[in-house]
Short mmCIF file of C-alpha atoms in Angstrom, two decimals:
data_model
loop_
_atom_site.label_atom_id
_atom_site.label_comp_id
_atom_site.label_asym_id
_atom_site.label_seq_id
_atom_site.Cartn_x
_atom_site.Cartn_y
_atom_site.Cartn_z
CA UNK A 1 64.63 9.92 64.75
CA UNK A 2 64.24 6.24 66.88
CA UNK A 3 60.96 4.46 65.40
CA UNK A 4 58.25 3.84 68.18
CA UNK A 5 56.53 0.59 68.24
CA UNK A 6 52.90 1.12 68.00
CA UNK A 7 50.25 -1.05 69.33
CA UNK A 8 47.49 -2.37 66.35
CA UNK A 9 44.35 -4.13 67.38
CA UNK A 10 42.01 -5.78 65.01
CA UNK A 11 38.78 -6.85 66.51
CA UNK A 12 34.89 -7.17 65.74
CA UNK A 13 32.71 -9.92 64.78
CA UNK A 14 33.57 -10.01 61.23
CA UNK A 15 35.75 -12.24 59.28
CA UNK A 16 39.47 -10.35 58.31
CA UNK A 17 41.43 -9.93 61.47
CA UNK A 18 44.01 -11.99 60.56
CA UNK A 19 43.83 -11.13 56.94
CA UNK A 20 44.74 -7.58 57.90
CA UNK A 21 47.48 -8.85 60.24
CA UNK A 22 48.73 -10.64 57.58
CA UNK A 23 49.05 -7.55 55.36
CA UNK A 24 50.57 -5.77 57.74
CA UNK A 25 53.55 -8.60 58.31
CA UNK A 26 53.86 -8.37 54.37
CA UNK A 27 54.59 -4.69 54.55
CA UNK A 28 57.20 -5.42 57.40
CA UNK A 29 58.92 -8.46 55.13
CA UNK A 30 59.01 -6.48 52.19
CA UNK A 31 60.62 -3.73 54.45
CA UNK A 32 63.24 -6.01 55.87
CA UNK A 33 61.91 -6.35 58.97
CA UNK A 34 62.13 -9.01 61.28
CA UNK A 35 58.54 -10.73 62.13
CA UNK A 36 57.35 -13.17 64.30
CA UNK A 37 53.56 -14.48 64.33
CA UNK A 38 52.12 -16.48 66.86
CA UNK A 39 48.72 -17.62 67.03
CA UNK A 40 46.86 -18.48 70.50
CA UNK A 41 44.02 -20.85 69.11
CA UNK A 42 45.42 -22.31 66.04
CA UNK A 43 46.28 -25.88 66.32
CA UNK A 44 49.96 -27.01 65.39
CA UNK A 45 47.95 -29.93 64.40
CA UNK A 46 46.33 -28.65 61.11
CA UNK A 47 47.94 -26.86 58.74
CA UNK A 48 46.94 -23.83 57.63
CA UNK A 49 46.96 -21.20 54.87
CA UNK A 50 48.88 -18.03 56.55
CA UNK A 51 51.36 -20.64 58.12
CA UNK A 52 52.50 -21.90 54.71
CA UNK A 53 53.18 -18.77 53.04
CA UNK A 54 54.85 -17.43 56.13
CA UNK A 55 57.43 -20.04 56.28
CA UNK A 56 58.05 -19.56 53.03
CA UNK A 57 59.07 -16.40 53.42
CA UNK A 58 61.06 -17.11 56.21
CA UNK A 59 58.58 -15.51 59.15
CA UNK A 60 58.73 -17.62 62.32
CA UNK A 61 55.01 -19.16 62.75
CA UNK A 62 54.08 -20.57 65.48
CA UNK A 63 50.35 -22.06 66.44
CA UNK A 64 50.35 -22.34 70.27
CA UNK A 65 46.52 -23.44 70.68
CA UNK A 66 44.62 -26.46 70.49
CA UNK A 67 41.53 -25.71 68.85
CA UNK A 68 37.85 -24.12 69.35
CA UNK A 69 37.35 -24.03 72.97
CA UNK A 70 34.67 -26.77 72.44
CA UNK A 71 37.33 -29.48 70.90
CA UNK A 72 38.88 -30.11 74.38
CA UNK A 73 38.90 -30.10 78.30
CA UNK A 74 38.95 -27.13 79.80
CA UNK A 75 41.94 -27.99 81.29
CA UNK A 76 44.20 -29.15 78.07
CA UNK A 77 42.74 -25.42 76.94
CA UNK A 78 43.94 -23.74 80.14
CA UNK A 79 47.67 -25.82 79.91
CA UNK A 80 48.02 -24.92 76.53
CA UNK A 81 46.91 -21.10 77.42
CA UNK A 82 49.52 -21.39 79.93
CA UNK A 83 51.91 -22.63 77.90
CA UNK A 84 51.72 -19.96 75.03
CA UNK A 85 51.70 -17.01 77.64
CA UNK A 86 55.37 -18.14 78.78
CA UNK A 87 56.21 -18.30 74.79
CA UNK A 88 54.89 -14.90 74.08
CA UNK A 89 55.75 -12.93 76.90
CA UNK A 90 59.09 -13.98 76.30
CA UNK A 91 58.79 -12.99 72.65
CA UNK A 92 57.51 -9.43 73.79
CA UNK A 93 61.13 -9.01 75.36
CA UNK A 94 63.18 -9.87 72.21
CA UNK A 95 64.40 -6.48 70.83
CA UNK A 96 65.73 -8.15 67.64
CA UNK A 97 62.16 -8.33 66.73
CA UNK A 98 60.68 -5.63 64.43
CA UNK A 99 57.12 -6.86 64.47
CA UNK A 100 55.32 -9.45 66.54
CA UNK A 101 51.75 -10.84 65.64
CA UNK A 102 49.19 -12.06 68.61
CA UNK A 103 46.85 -13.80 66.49
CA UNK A 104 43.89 -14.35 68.50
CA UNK A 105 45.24 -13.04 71.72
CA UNK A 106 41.96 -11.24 71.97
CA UNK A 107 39.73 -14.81 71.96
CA UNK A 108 41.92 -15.65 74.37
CA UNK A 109 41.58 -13.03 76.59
CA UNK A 110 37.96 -13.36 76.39
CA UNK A 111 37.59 -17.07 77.17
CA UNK A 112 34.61 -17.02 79.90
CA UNK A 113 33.55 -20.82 79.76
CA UNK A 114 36.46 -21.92 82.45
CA UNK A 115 38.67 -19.56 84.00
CA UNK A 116 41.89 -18.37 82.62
CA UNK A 117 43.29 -15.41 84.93
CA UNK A 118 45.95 -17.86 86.43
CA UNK A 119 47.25 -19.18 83.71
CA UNK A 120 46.80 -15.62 80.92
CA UNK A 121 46.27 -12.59 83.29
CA UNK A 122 44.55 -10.03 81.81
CA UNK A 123 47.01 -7.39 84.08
CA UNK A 124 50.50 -9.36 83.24
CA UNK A 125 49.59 -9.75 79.82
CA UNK A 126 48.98 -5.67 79.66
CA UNK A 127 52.22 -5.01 81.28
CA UNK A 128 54.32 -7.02 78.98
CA UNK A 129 52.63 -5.06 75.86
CA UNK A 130 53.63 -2.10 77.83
CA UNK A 131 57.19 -3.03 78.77
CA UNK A 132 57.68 -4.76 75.41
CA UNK A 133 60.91 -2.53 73.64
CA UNK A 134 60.47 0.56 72.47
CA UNK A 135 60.65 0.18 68.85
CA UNK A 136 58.60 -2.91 68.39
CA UNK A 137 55.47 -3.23 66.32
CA UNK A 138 52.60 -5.63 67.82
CA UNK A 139 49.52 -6.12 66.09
CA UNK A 140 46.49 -8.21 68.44
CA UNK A 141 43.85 -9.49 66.43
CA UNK A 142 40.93 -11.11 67.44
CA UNK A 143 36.71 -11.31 68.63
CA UNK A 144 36.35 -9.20 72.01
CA UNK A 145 39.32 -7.36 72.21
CA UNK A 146 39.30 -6.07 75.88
CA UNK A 147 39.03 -1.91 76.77
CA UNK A 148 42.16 -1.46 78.25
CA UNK A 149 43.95 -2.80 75.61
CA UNK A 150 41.76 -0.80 73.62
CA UNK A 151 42.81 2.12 75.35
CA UNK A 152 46.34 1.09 75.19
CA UNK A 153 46.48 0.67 71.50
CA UNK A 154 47.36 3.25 69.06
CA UNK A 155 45.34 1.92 66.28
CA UNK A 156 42.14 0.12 66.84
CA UNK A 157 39.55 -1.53 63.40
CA UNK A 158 37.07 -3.01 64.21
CA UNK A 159 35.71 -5.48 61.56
CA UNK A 160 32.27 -5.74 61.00
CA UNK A 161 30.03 -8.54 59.64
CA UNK A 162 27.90 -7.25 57.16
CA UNK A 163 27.40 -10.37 55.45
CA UNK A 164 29.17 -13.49 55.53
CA UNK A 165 28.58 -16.78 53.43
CA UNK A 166 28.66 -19.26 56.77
CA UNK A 167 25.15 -17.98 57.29
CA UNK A 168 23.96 -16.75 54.18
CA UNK A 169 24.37 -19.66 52.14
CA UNK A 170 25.09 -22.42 54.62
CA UNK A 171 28.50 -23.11 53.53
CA UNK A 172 31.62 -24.35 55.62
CA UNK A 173 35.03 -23.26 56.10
CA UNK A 174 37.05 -23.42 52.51
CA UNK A 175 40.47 -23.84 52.02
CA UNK A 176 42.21 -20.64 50.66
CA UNK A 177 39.69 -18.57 52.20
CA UNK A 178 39.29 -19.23 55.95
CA UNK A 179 42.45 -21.26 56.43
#
């Protein structure tokens, strides 16, 4: 029996979406699978946690952003936006991959302070999840994820924030925890 690729979506307001996307491309290494794991707002600029241990196990990582929306022009966001979209939807045609990770495709998707639908349409982007092949495994994560991909998908969390230090207790970002 021929595997089907299923759709995962991990969205919500709490912190964890890419914590769970990273447990899933654990399962898939440890399974032999091929994985690939791109992240839309990361900066190749900074290093982070995930991108470390993934290259050490041999997962291609790849951080196509620039930042927080608020670190640069609306227009370096929308190039690089444009930029990543040719990348990915490239990557959702490669049938030698057994699972491919959208980190924060959803933020993307739901960038409303400038306007993105020429350079990451909503419509193309759905298509190429749709078209991707057959067997391949895609897990989106990320704030806002839209309805019709919601629809689309065949598994949908949605994290919740309960409680979260940031506002609790006033602290920052640490390193081994948020990146």
């Amino acid at each position: 029996m021929a595997r089907k690729g299923m759709l995962l979506v991990y969205t919500g307001e709490g912190k964890g979406k890419t914590t769970a996307s990273l447990g899933v491309t654990l399962r898939a290494i440890g399974r032999g699978m091929t994985v690939k794991y791109f992240q839309f707002i990361k900066s190749p600029e900074r290093t982070y946690g995930e991108q470390i241990a993934l290259r050490k196990l041999g997962v291609e990582t790849v951080q196509l952003g620039i930042g927080f929306t608020w670190t640069k022009t609306p227009e370096e966001h929308r190039e690089a936006l444009r930029k990543a979209w040719q990348i990915v939807k490239k990557e959702l045609q490669d049938e030698t991959t057994d699972l491919l990770v959208l980190d924060e495709l959803n933020n993307a998707l739901a960038i409303s302070k400038f306007p993105i639908d020429d350079v990451l349409p909503l419509e193309e982007v759905l298509e190429a999840i749709r078209s991707r092949p057959a067997t391949m495994h895609l897990v989106v994560t990320g704030r806002s994820a839209h309805p019709d991909l919601i629809a689309m998908a065949d598994l949908v969390s949605t994290v919740d924030a309960t409680k979260h230090y940031y506002s609790e207790q006033d602290v920052t970002a640490m390193k081994g925890l948020e990146f």
